[in-house]
Tab-separated table of C-alpha atoms in Angstrom:
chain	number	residue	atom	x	y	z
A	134	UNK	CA	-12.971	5.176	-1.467
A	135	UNK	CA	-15.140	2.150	-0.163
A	136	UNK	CA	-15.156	1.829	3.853
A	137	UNK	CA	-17.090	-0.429	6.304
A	138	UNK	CA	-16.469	-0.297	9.892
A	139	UNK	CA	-17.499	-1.875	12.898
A	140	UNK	CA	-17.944	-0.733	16.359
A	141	UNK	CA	-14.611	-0.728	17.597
A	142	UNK	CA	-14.451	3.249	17.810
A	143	UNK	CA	-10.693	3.308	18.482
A	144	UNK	CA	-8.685	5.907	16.768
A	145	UNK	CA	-6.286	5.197	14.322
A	146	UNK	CA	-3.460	7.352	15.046
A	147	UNK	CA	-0.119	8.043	13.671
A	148	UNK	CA	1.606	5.973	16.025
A	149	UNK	CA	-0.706	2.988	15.883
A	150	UNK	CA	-0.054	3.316	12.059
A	151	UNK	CA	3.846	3.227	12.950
A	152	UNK	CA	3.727	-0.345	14.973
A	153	UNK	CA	1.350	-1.823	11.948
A	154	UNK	CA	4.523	-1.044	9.846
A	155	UNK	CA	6.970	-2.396	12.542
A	156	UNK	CA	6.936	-5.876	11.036
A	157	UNK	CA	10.001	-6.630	10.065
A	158	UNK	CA	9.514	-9.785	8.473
A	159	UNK	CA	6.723	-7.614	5.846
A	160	UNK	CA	8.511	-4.184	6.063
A	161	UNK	CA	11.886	-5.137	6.419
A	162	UNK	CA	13.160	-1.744	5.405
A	163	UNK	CA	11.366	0.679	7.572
A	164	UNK	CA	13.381	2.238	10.637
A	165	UNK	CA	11.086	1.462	14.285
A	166	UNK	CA	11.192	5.108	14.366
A	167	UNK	CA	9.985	6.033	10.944
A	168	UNK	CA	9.644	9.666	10.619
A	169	UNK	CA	5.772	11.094	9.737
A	170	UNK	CA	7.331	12.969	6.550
A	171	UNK	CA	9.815	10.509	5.270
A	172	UNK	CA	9.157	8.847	1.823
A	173	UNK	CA	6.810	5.609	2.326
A	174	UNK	CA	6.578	2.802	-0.666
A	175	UNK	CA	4.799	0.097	0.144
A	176	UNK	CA	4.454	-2.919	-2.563
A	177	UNK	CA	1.376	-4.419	-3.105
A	178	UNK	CA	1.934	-7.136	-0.644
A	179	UNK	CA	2.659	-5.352	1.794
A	180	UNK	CA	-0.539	-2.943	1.254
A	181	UNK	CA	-2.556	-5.893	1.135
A	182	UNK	CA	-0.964	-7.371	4.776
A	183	UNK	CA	-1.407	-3.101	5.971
A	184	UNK	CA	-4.898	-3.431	4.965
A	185	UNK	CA	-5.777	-6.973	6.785
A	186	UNK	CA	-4.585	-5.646	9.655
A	187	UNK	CA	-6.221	-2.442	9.881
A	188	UNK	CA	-9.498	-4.644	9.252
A	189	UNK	CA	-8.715	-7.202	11.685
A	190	UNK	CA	-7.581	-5.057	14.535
A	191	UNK	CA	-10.394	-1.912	13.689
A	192	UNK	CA	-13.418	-3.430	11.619
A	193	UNK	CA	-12.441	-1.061	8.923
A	194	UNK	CA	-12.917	-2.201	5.565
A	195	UNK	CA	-10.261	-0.319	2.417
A	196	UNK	CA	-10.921	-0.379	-0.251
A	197	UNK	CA	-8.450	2.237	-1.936
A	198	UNK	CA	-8.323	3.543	-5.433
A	199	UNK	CA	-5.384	3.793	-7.537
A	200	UNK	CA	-5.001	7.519	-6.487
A	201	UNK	CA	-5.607	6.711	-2.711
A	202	UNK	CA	-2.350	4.684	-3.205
A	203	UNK	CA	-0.174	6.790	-5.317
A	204	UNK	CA	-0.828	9.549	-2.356
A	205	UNK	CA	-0.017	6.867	0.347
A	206	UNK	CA	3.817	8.485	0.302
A	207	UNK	CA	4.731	9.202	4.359
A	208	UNK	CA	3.486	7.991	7.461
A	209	UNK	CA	1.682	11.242	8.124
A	210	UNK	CA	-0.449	11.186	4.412
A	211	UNK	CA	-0.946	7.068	5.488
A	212	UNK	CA	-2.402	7.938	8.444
A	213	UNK	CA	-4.475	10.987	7.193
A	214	UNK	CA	-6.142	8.361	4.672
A	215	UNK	CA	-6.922	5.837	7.003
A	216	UNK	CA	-8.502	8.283	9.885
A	217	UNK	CA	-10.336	9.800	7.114
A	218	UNK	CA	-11.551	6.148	6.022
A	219	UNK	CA	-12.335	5.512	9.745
A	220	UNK	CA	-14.449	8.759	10.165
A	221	UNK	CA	-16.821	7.759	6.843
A	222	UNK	CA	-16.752	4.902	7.639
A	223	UNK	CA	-18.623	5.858	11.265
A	224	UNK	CA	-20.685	8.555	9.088
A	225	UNK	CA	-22.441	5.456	7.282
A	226	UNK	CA	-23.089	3.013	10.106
A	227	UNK	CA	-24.617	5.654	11.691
């Protein structure tokens, strides 16, 4: 896993997580109140848009391997990846 992030030093949490997927217009199939454990698949495109955003709104940079995305399957296991990308990611600009 590849990170970078900047000095934003907000959280990522599971509900922040939960309103990047609110877009209905790139996750059109994804209830507002998506469940942590419920099966997540998220196409390429939409992983790439996820990813933007998470860059854009927390200076982290992804770069996720192919297992990283195979194990991307609920909210809860999305989130735990991304936090964990967000704490190394703090380790190294330290």
């Amino acid at each position: 896993m590849s990170t970078s992030m900047g000095a934003t030093g907000t959280g990522i949490t599971t509900n922040s997580v939960r309103e990047l997927l609110s877009d209905r217009k790139v996750f059109p199939g994804l209830p507002d109140d998506l469940d942590e454990d419920a099966e997540l698949v998220l196409d390429s495109l939409g992983l790439v848009w996820l990813l933007h955003v998470v860059e854009e709104r927390y200076g982290l940079i992804v770069e996720p391997s192919d297992d990283d995305i195979a194990g991307m399957t609920s909210l809860r296991r999305l989130t735990a990846y991304l936090r964990t990308a967000q704490k190394e990611g703090a380790r190294h600009d330290s």
